[in-house]
Coordinates of N, CA and C in Angstrom, one line a residue:
M1 N 0.8 -1.2 0.0 CA 0.0 0.0 0.0 C 0.9 1.3 0.0
N2 N 2.0 1.2 0.8 CA 2.8 2.4 0.8 C 3.4 2.7 -0.6
S3 N 3.8 1.7 -1.3 CA 4.3 1.9 -2.7 C 3.3 2.4 -3.6
I4 N 2.0 2.0 -3.5 CA 0.9 2.5 -4.3 C 0.7 3.9 -4.0
N5 N 0.6 4.2 -2.7 CA 0.4 5.6 -2.2 C 1.5 6.5 -2.7
S6 N 2.7 6.1 -2.6 CA 3.9 6.9 -3.1 C 3.8 7.1 -4.6
M7 N 3.3 6.1 -5.4 CA 3.2 6.2 -6.8 C 2.1 7.2 -7.1
L8 N 1.0 7.2 -6.4 CA -0.1 8.1 -6.7 C 0.3 9.6 -6.4
L9 N 1.1 9.7 -5.3 CA 1.5 11.1 -4.9 C 2.6 11.6 -5.9
S10 N 3.3 10.8 -6.5 CA 4.4 11.2 -7.5 C 3.8 11.4 -8.9
L11 N 2.6 10.8 -9.1 CA 2.0 10.9 -10.5 C 1.9 12.3 -11.0
P12 N 1.3 13.3 -10.3 CA 1.2 14.6 -10.8 C 2.5 15.2 -11.2
G13 N 3.6 15.0 -10.4 CA 4.9 15.5 -10.7 C 5.5 14.9 -12.0
I14 N 5.3 13.6 -12.1 CA 5.8 12.9 -13.3 C 5.1 13.4 -14.6
L15 N 3.7 13.5 -14.5 CA 3.0 14.0 -15.7 C 3.4 15.4 -16.1
M16 N 3.6 16.3 -15.1 CA 4.0 17.6 -15.3 C 5.4 17.7 -15.9
A17 N 6.3 16.9 -15.4 CA 7.7 16.9 -15.8 C 7.8 16.5 -17.3
I18 N 7.0 15.4 -17.6 CA 7.0 14.9 -19.0 C 6.4 15.9 -20.0
S19 N 5.2 16.4 -19.6 CA 4.4 17.2 -20.5 C 5.1 18.6 -20.8
F20 N 5.6 19.3 -19.7 CA 6.2 20.5 -19.9 C 7.6 20.4 -20.6
H21 N 8.3 19.3 -20.3 CA 9.6 19.0 -21.0 C 9.4 18.9 -22.5
E22 N 8.5 18.0 -22.9 CA 8.3 17.8 -24.3 C 7.7 18.9 -25.0
C23 N 6.7 19.6 -24.4 CA 6.1 20.8 -24.9 C 7.2 21.9 -25.2
A24 N 8.1 22.0 -24.3 CA 9.2 23.0 -24.5 C 10.0 22.7 -25.7
H25 N 10.4 21.4 -25.9 CA 11.1 21.0 -27.1 C 10.3 21.5 -28.4
A26 N 9.0 21.1 -28.4 CA 8.2 21.4 -29.6 C 8.0 22.9 -29.8
Y27 N 7.8 23.6 -28.8 CA 7.6 25.1 -28.9 C 8.8 25.8 -29.4
V28 N 10.0 25.4 -28.8 CA 11.2 26.1 -29.3 C 11.6 25.7 -30.7
A29 N 11.3 24.5 -31.1 CA 11.5 24.1 -32.5 C 10.6 24.9 -33.4
H30 N 9.4 25.2 -33.0 CA 8.5 26.1 -33.8 C 9.1 27.5 -33.9
L31 N 9.6 28.0 -32.8 CA 10.2 29.3 -32.8 C 11.4 29.4 -33.7
M32 N 12.1 28.3 -33.8 CA 13.3 28.3 -34.6 C 13.0 28.0 -36.1
G33 N 11.7 27.7 -36.4 CA 11.4 27.6 -37.8 C 10.9 26.2 -38.3
D34 N 10.9 25.2 -37.3 CA 10.4 23.9 -37.7 C 9.1 23.6 -37.1
D35 N 8.0 23.4 -37.9 CA 6.7 23.2 -37.4 C 6.3 21.7 -37.4
T36 N 7.3 20.8 -37.5 CA 7.0 19.4 -37.5 C 6.3 18.9 -36.2
A37 N 6.8 19.3 -35.1 CA 6.2 19.0 -33.8 C 4.9 19.7 -33.6
K38 N 4.8 20.9 -34.0 CA 3.5 21.7 -33.9 C 2.4 21.0 -34.7
D39 N 2.7 20.6 -35.9 CA 1.8 19.9 -36.8 C 1.3 18.5 -36.2
A40 N 2.2 18.0 -35.4 CA 1.9 16.7 -34.7 C 1.2 16.8 -33.4
G41 N 0.8 18.1 -33.1 CA 0.1 18.3 -31.9 C 0.9 18.3 -30.6
R42 N 2.2 18.5 -30.7 CA 3.1 18.3 -29.5 C 3.3 19.6 -28.7
I43 N 2.9 20.8 -29.3 CA 2.9 22.0 -28.5 C 1.7 22.0 -27.5
S44 N 1.8 21.2 -26.5 CA 0.7 20.9 -25.6 C 1.2 20.5 -24.3
I45 N 0.5 20.8 -23.2 CA 0.9 20.3 -21.9 C -0.1 19.1 -21.5
N46 N -0.8 18.7 -22.4 CA -1.7 17.5 -22.2 C -0.8 16.2 -22.2
P47 N -0.7 15.5 -21.1 CA 0.2 14.4 -21.0 C -0.1 13.3 -22.1
L48 N -1.3 13.2 -22.5 CA -1.7 12.2 -23.5 C -1.0 12.4 -24.9
H49 N -0.6 13.6 -25.1 CA 0.1 13.9 -26.4 C 1.6 13.5 -26.3
H50 N 2.1 13.2 -25.1 CA 3.5 12.9 -25.0 C 3.9 11.6 -24.4
I51 N 2.9 10.9 -23.8 CA 3.3 9.7 -23.1 C 3.5 8.5 -24.0
D52 N 4.6 7.8 -23.8 CA 4.8 6.5 -24.4 C 4.4 5.5 -23.4
P53 N 3.3 4.7 -23.7 CA 2.8 3.8 -22.6 C 3.8 2.9 -21.9
F54 N 4.7 2.3 -22.6 CA 5.6 1.4 -22.0 C 6.7 2.2 -21.2
G55 N 7.1 3.3 -21.8 CA 8.1 4.2 -21.1 C 7.5 4.8 -19.9
F56 N 6.2 5.1 -19.9 CA 5.6 5.7 -18.7 C 5.5 4.6 -17.6
L57 N 5.1 3.4 -18.0 CA 5.0 2.3 -17.0 C 6.3 2.0 -16.4
M58 N 7.4 2.0 -17.2 CA 8.7 1.8 -16.6 C 9.1 3.0 -15.6
L59 N 8.7 4.2 -16.0 CA 9.0 5.3 -15.1 C 8.3 5.1 -13.8
L60 N 7.1 4.6 -13.8 CA 6.4 4.4 -12.5 C 6.9 3.3 -11.7
L61 N 7.3 2.2 -12.4 CA 7.8 1.0 -11.7 C 9.2 1.1 -11.2
V62 N 10.1 1.5 -12.1 CA 11.5 1.5 -11.7 C 12.2 2.9 -11.8
H63 N 11.4 3.9 -11.9 CA 11.9 5.3 -12.0 C 12.9 5.6 -13.1
F64 N 12.7 4.8 -14.2 CA 13.5 5.0 -15.4 C 12.6 4.8 -16.6
G65 N 12.3 5.8 -17.4 CA 11.4 5.7 -18.5 C 11.6 6.8 -19.5
W66 N 10.7 6.9 -20.4 CA 10.8 7.9 -21.5 C 9.5 8.3 -22.0
A67 N 9.4 9.4 -22.7 CA 8.2 9.9 -23.4 C 8.4 9.6 -24.9
K68 N 7.4 9.9 -25.7 CA 7.5 9.9 -27.1 C 8.4 11.0 -27.6
P69 N 9.4 10.7 -28.4 CA 10.3 11.7 -28.9 C 9.6 12.8 -29.7
V70 N 10.0 14.0 -29.5 CA 9.4 15.1 -30.3 C 10.1 15.1 -31.7
P71 N 9.2 15.1 -32.7 CA 9.8 15.0 -34.1 C 10.4 16.4 -34.5
V72 N 11.6 16.4 -34.9 CA 12.3 17.7 -35.2 C 13.0 17.5 -36.6
V73 N 12.9 18.4 -37.5 CA 13.6 18.4 -38.7 C 14.6 19.6 -38.7
E74 N 15.8 19.3 -38.4 CA 16.8 20.4 -38.1 C 17.1 21.2 -39.4
S75 N 16.9 20.7 -40.5 CA 17.1 21.4 -41.8 C 16.1 22.6 -41.9
N76 N 15.0 22.5 -41.2 CA 14.0 23.6 -41.2 C 14.4 24.8 -40.4
F77 N 15.4 24.6 -39.5 CA 15.8 25.7 -38.6 C 16.4 26.9 -39.4
R78 N 16.1 28.1 -39.0 CA 16.7 29.3 -39.7 C 18.2 29.3 -39.5
N79 N 18.6 28.9 -38.2 CA 20.0 28.7 -37.9 C 20.1 27.3 -37.3
R80 N 20.7 26.4 -38.1 CA 20.6 25.0 -37.7 C 21.3 24.7 -36.4
K81 N 22.5 25.2 -36.2 CA 23.3 24.9 -35.0 C 22.6 25.5 -33.8
L82 N 22.2 26.8 -33.9 CA 21.6 27.4 -32.8 C 20.3 26.8 -32.4
G83 N 19.5 26.5 -33.5 CA 18.2 25.9 -33.3 C 18.3 24.5 -32.6
S84 N 19.3 23.7 -33.0 CA 19.5 22.4 -32.5 C 19.9 22.5 -31.0
F85 N 20.7 23.5 -30.7 CA 21.1 23.7 -29.3 C 19.9 24.1 -28.4
L86 N 19.2 25.1 -28.9 CA 18.1 25.6 -28.1 C 17.0 24.6 -27.9
V87 N 16.7 23.8 -28.9 CA 15.7 22.8 -28.8 C 16.2 21.7 -27.8
S88 N 17.4 21.4 -27.9 CA 18.0 20.3 -27.0 C 17.9 20.7 -25.5
I89 N 18.2 22.0 -25.2 CA 18.3 22.5 -23.9 C 16.9 22.9 -23.3
A90 N 16.0 23.1 -24.2 CA 14.7 23.6 -23.8 C 13.9 22.8 -22.8
G91 N 14.0 21.4 -22.9 CA 13.3 20.6 -22.0 C 13.8 20.6 -20.6
V92 N 15.2 20.6 -20.5 CA 15.8 20.6 -19.2 C 15.6 22.0 -18.5
T93 N 15.7 23.0 -19.3 CA 15.4 24.4 -18.8 C 14.0 24.5 -18.3
M94 N 13.1 23.9 -19.0 CA 11.7 24.0 -18.6 C 11.5 23.2 -17.2
N95 N 12.1 22.1 -17.1 CA 12.0 21.3 -15.8 C 12.6 22.1 -14.7
I96 N 13.7 22.8 -14.9 CA 14.2 23.6 -13.8 C 13.3 24.8 -13.4
I97 N 12.8 25.4 -14.4 CA 11.8 26.6 -14.2 C 10.6 26.0 -13.5
L98 N 10.1 24.9 -13.9 CA 8.9 24.3 -13.3 C 9.1 23.9 -11.9
A99 N 10.3 23.4 -11.6 CA 10.6 23.1 -10.2 C 10.6 24.3 -9.3
M100 N 11.1 25.4 -9.9 CA 11.1 26.7 -9.1 C 9.7 27.2 -8.9
V101 N 8.9 27.2 -9.9 CA 7.5 27.6 -9.9 C 6.7 26.8 -8.8
L102 N 6.8 25.5 -8.9 CA 6.1 24.6 -8.0 C 6.6 24.8 -6.6
G103 N 7.9 25.0 -6.4 CA 8.4 25.3 -5.0 C 7.9 26.6 -4.5
V104 N 7.8 27.6 -5.3 CA 7.2 28.9 -4.8 C 5.8 28.8 -4.5
I105 N 5.0 28.1 -5.4 CA 3.6 27.9 -5.1 C 3.4 27.1 -3.8
W106 N 4.2 26.1 -3.6 CA 4.1 25.3 -2.3 C 4.3 26.2 -1.1
R107 N 5.4 27.0 -1.2 CA 5.7 27.9 -0.1 C 4.6 28.9 0.2
L108 N 4.0 29.4 -0.8 CA 2.9 30.4 -0.7 C 1.6 29.8 -0.1
L109 N 1.4 28.5 -0.5 CA 0.1 27.9 -0.2 C 0.1 26.9 1.0
S110 N 1.3 26.5 1.4 CA 1.4 25.4 2.4 C 0.7 25.8 3.7
S111 N 0.8 27.1 4.1 CA 0.2 27.5 5.3 C -1.3 27.6 5.2
V112 N -1.8 27.8 4.0 CA -3.2 27.9 3.7 C -3.9 26.5 3.6
I113 N -3.2 25.7 2.7 CA -3.7 24.3 2.5 C -2.9 23.4 3.4
Q114 N -3.4 23.2 4.6 CA -2.6 22.5 5.6 C -3.0 21.0 5.5
Q115 N -2.6 20.4 4.3 CA -2.8 19.0 4.1 C -1.5 18.3 3.8
E116 N -1.3 17.2 4.4 CA 0.0 16.5 4.2 C 0.1 16.0 2.8
S117 N -1.0 15.6 2.2 CA -1.0 15.1 0.8 C -0.6 16.2 -0.1
F118 N -1.0 17.4 0.1 CA -0.7 18.6 -0.7 C 0.8 18.8 -0.6
D119 N 1.4 18.8 0.6 CA 2.8 19.0 0.8 C 3.6 18.0 0.1
S120 N 3.2 16.7 0.2 CA 3.9 15.6 -0.4 C 3.9 15.7 -1.9
I121 N 2.7 16.0 -2.5 CA 2.6 16.1 -4.0 C 3.5 17.2 -4.5
M122 N 3.4 18.4 -3.9 CA 4.2 19.5 -4.4 C 5.7 19.3 -4.2
I123 N 6.1 18.8 -3.0 CA 7.6 18.6 -2.8 C 8.1 17.5 -3.7
L124 N 7.3 16.5 -3.9 CA 7.7 15.4 -4.8 C 7.8 15.9 -6.2
A125 N 6.9 16.8 -6.6 CA 6.9 17.3 -8.0 C 8.1 18.2 -8.2
V126 N 8.6 18.9 -7.2 CA 9.8 19.7 -7.3 C 11.0 18.8 -7.6
Y127 N 11.1 17.8 -6.7 CA 12.3 16.9 -6.8 C 12.2 16.1 -8.1
I128 N 11.0 15.7 -8.5 CA 10.9 14.9 -9.8 C 11.4 15.7 -11.0
N129 N 11.1 17.0 -11.0 CA 11.5 17.9 -12.1 C 13.1 18.1 -12.0
I130 N 13.6 18.2 -10.8 CA 15.0 18.3 -10.6 C 15.7 17.1 -11.2
Y131 N 15.3 15.9 -10.8 CA 15.9 14.7 -11.3 C 15.7 14.5 -12.8
F132 N 14.5 14.9 -13.3 CA 14.2 14.8 -14.7 C 15.2 15.6 -15.5
A133 N 15.5 16.8 -15.0 CA 16.4 17.7 -15.7 C 17.8 17.1 -15.7
A134 N 18.2 16.6 -14.5 CA 19.6 16.0 -14.3 C 19.7 14.8 -15.2
F135 N 18.7 13.9 -15.2 CA 18.8 12.7 -16.0 C 18.9 13.0 -17.5
N136 N 18.2 14.0 -18.0 CA 18.2 14.3 -19.4 C 19.5 14.9 -19.8
L137 N 20.3 15.4 -18.9 CA 21.6 16.0 -19.2 C 22.7 14.9 -19.3
I138 N 22.4 13.6 -19.0 CA 23.4 12.6 -19.2 C 23.7 12.5 -20.7
P139 N 25.0 12.5 -21.1 CA 25.3 12.5 -22.5 C 25.3 11.1 -23.2
I140 N 24.1 10.5 -23.1 CA 23.9 9.2 -23.7 C 22.6 9.3 -24.6
P141 N 22.7 8.9 -25.9 CA 21.5 9.0 -26.7 C 20.3 8.1 -26.2
P142 N 19.1 8.5 -26.3 CA 18.6 9.7 -27.0 C 18.4 10.9 -26.1
L143 N 19.1 11.0 -25.0 CA 18.9 12.1 -24.0 C 19.4 13.4 -24.5
D144 N 18.9 14.5 -23.9 CA 19.3 15.8 -24.4 C 20.7 16.1 -24.2
G145 N 21.3 15.6 -23.2 CA 22.8 15.8 -23.0 C 23.6 15.3 -24.1
Y146 N 23.2 14.2 -24.7 CA 23.9 13.7 -25.9 C 23.8 14.6 -27.1
R147 N 22.6 15.1 -27.3 CA 22.4 16.0 -28.4 C 23.2 17.3 -28.3
I148 N 23.3 17.8 -27.0 CA 24.1 19.0 -26.7 C 25.6 18.7 -27.0
L149 N 26.0 17.6 -26.5 CA 27.4 17.2 -26.6 C 27.8 17.0 -28.1
S150 N 26.9 16.4 -28.9 CA 27.1 16.1 -30.3 C 27.3 17.4 -31.1
L151 N 26.8 18.5 -30.6 CA 26.9 19.8 -31.3 C 28.3 20.4 -31.2
V152 N 29.0 20.0 -30.2 CA 30.4 20.6 -30.0 C 31.5 19.6 -30.3
L153 N 31.2 18.4 -30.5 CA 32.2 17.4 -30.8 C 32.7 17.5 -32.3
P154 N 33.9 17.2 -32.5 CA 34.4 17.1 -33.9 C 33.6 16.0 -34.7
Y155 N 33.5 16.1 -36.0 CA 32.7 15.2 -36.8 C 33.2 13.8 -36.6
S156 N 34.5 13.6 -36.5 CA 35.0 12.2 -36.4 C 34.6 11.5 -35.1
W157 N 34.5 12.3 -34.0 CA 34.0 11.8 -32.8 C 32.5 11.5 -32.8
K158 N 31.8 12.4 -33.5 CA 30.3 12.2 -33.6 C 30.1 10.9 -34.4
Y159 N 30.8 10.7 -35.4 CA 30.6 9.5 -36.3 C 30.9 8.2 -35.4
K160 N 31.9 8.2 -34.6 CA 32.1 7.1 -33.7 C 31.0 6.9 -32.7
L161 N 30.5 7.9 -32.2 CA 29.4 7.8 -31.2 C 28.1 7.3 -31.9
Y162 N 27.9 7.7 -33.1 CA 26.7 7.2 -33.8 C 26.7 5.6 -33.9
E163 N 27.9 5.0 -33.9 CA 28.0 3.6 -34.0 C 27.5 2.9 -32.8
Y164 N 27.5 3.6 -31.6 CA 27.1 3.0 -30.4 C 25.7 3.4 -29.9
E165 N 25.0 4.2 -30.8 CA 23.6 4.6 -30.4 C 22.7 3.4 -30.2
R166 N 22.9 2.4 -31.0 CA 22.0 1.2 -30.9 C 22.1 0.5 -29.5
Y167 N 23.2 0.8 -28.8 CA 23.4 0.2 -27.5 C 23.0 1.1 -26.3
S168 N 22.5 2.3 -26.6 CA 22.2 3.3 -25.6 C 21.3 2.8 -24.5
F169 N 20.2 2.1 -24.9 CA 19.2 1.6 -24.0 C 19.9 0.6 -23.0
L170 N 20.7 -0.3 -23.6 CA 21.4 -1.3 -22.8 C 22.3 -0.6 -21.8
I171 N 23.0 0.4 -22.3 CA 24.0 1.1 -21.4 C 23.3 1.8 -20.2
L172 N 22.1 2.4 -20.5 CA 21.3 3.0 -19.4 C 20.8 2.0 -18.4
I173 N 20.4 0.8 -18.9 CA 20.0 -0.2 -18.0 C 21.1 -0.7 -17.1
V174 N 22.3 -0.9 -17.7 CA 23.4 -1.3 -16.9 C 23.8 -0.3 -15.9
L175 N 23.8 1.0 -16.3 CA 24.1 2.1 -15.4 C 23.1 2.1 -14.2
L176 N 21.9 1.9 -14.5 CA 20.8 1.9 -13.5 C 21.0 0.8 -12.5
Y177 N 21.2 -0.4 -13.0 CA 21.2 -1.6 -12.1 C 22.6 -1.8 -11.4
T178 N 23.6 -1.1 -11.8 CA 24.9 -1.1 -11.1 C 25.1 0.1 -10.2
K179 N 24.0 0.9 -10.2 CA 24.0 2.1 -9.3 C 25.0 3.2 -9.8
V180 N 25.7 3.0 -10.9 CA 26.6 4.0 -11.5 C 25.8 5.2 -11.9
L181 N 24.5 5.0 -12.3 CA 23.7 6.1 -12.8 C 23.5 7.1 -11.7
Y182 N 23.4 6.6 -10.4 CA 23.1 7.5 -9.3 C 24.4 8.3 -9.0
I183 N 25.6 7.7 -9.2 CA 26.8 8.4 -9.0 C 27.0 9.5 -10.0
V184 N 26.6 9.2 -11.3 CA 26.6 10.2 -12.3 C 25.6 11.4 -12.1
L185 N 24.4 11.0 -11.6 CA 23.4 12.0 -11.4 C 23.6 12.9 -10.2
T186 N 24.3 12.4 -9.1 CA 24.4 13.1 -7.9 C 25.0 14.5 -8.0
P187 N 26.1 14.8 -8.7 CA 26.6 16.1 -8.8 C 25.7 17.0 -9.6
M188 N 25.0 16.5 -10.7 CA 24.1 17.3 -11.5 C 22.9 17.7 -10.7
V189 N 22.4 16.7 -9.9 CA 21.2 17.0 -9.0 C 21.6 18.1 -8.0
F190 N 22.8 18.0 -7.4 CA 23.2 19.0 -6.5 C 23.3 20.4 -7.1
V191 N 23.8 20.5 -8.3 CA 23.9 21.8 -8.9 C 22.5 22.4 -9.2
I192 N 21.7 21.5 -9.8 CA 20.3 22.0 -10.1 C 19.5 22.3 -8.9
S193 N 19.6 21.5 -7.9 CA 18.9 21.7 -6.6 C 19.4 23.1 -6.0
T194 N 20.6 23.3 -6.0 CA 21.2 24.6 -5.5 C 20.5 25.8 -6.2
I195 N 20.4 25.7 -7.5 CA 19.8 26.8 -8.3 C 18.3 26.9 -8.0
V196 N 17.6 25.8 -7.9 CA 16.2 25.8 -7.6 C 15.9 26.3 -6.2
F197 N 16.7 25.8 -5.2 CA 16.4 26.2 -3.8 C 16.9 27.6 -3.5
F198 N 17.8 28.2 -4.4 CA 18.1 29.6 -4.2 C 16.9 30.5 -4.4
V199 N 16.0 30.0 -5.3 CA 14.8 30.8 -5.6 C 13.7 30.4 -4.6
T200 N 13.5 29.1 -4.3 CA 12.3 28.7 -3.5 C 12.6 28.7 -2.0
G201 N 13.9 28.6 -1.7 CA 14.3 28.3 -0.3 C 14.2 26.8 -0.1
P202 N 14.7 26.3 1.0 CA 14.7 24.9 1.3 C 13.3 24.4 1.5
L203 N 13.0 23.2 1.0 CA 11.7 22.6 1.0 C 11.6 21.6 2.2
G204 N 10.4 21.3 2.6 CA 10.2 20.3 3.7 C 10.1 20.9 5.0

């Protein structure tokens, strides 16, 4: 029952993190000249437009999952390199902003809505967005960190990395179950948390 209750309390945060993250990718792509995602209905914060059923189930069960990728045609960008960078960083940036906004809302309303469930949902949502941002910065395909890294690498390095893209899911699974993933995430979570809590103040 505790695990089910925890899952229900974390569900709003997970849905918000996914929806705002993917919507940000789609919207920035539109601003940069590519309407592929817009035409696919992805400029939306409706979770149903972004959820991959299996990836969402994995996210709930093992805290590792994925959404439907936002379709982007980089050749449509007015400035291809700048567009690719801004679209790649948009989702992570949105999760950090969302964590700040939710933290401020919780601080303003916690004394008015004196409900333990409200506190739990809001605080969990803040931390979920922090971890979502940190996770997406890992430089492994298809995560945003890999897309950002590929923009600055020499072509010869990018070509070599492309050869290993097919193994990216397996690499992530291995990192998850050997706990190496948490070692990688810890410094990024610390930095992002510091930024968020500078705005919101400490939570809890």
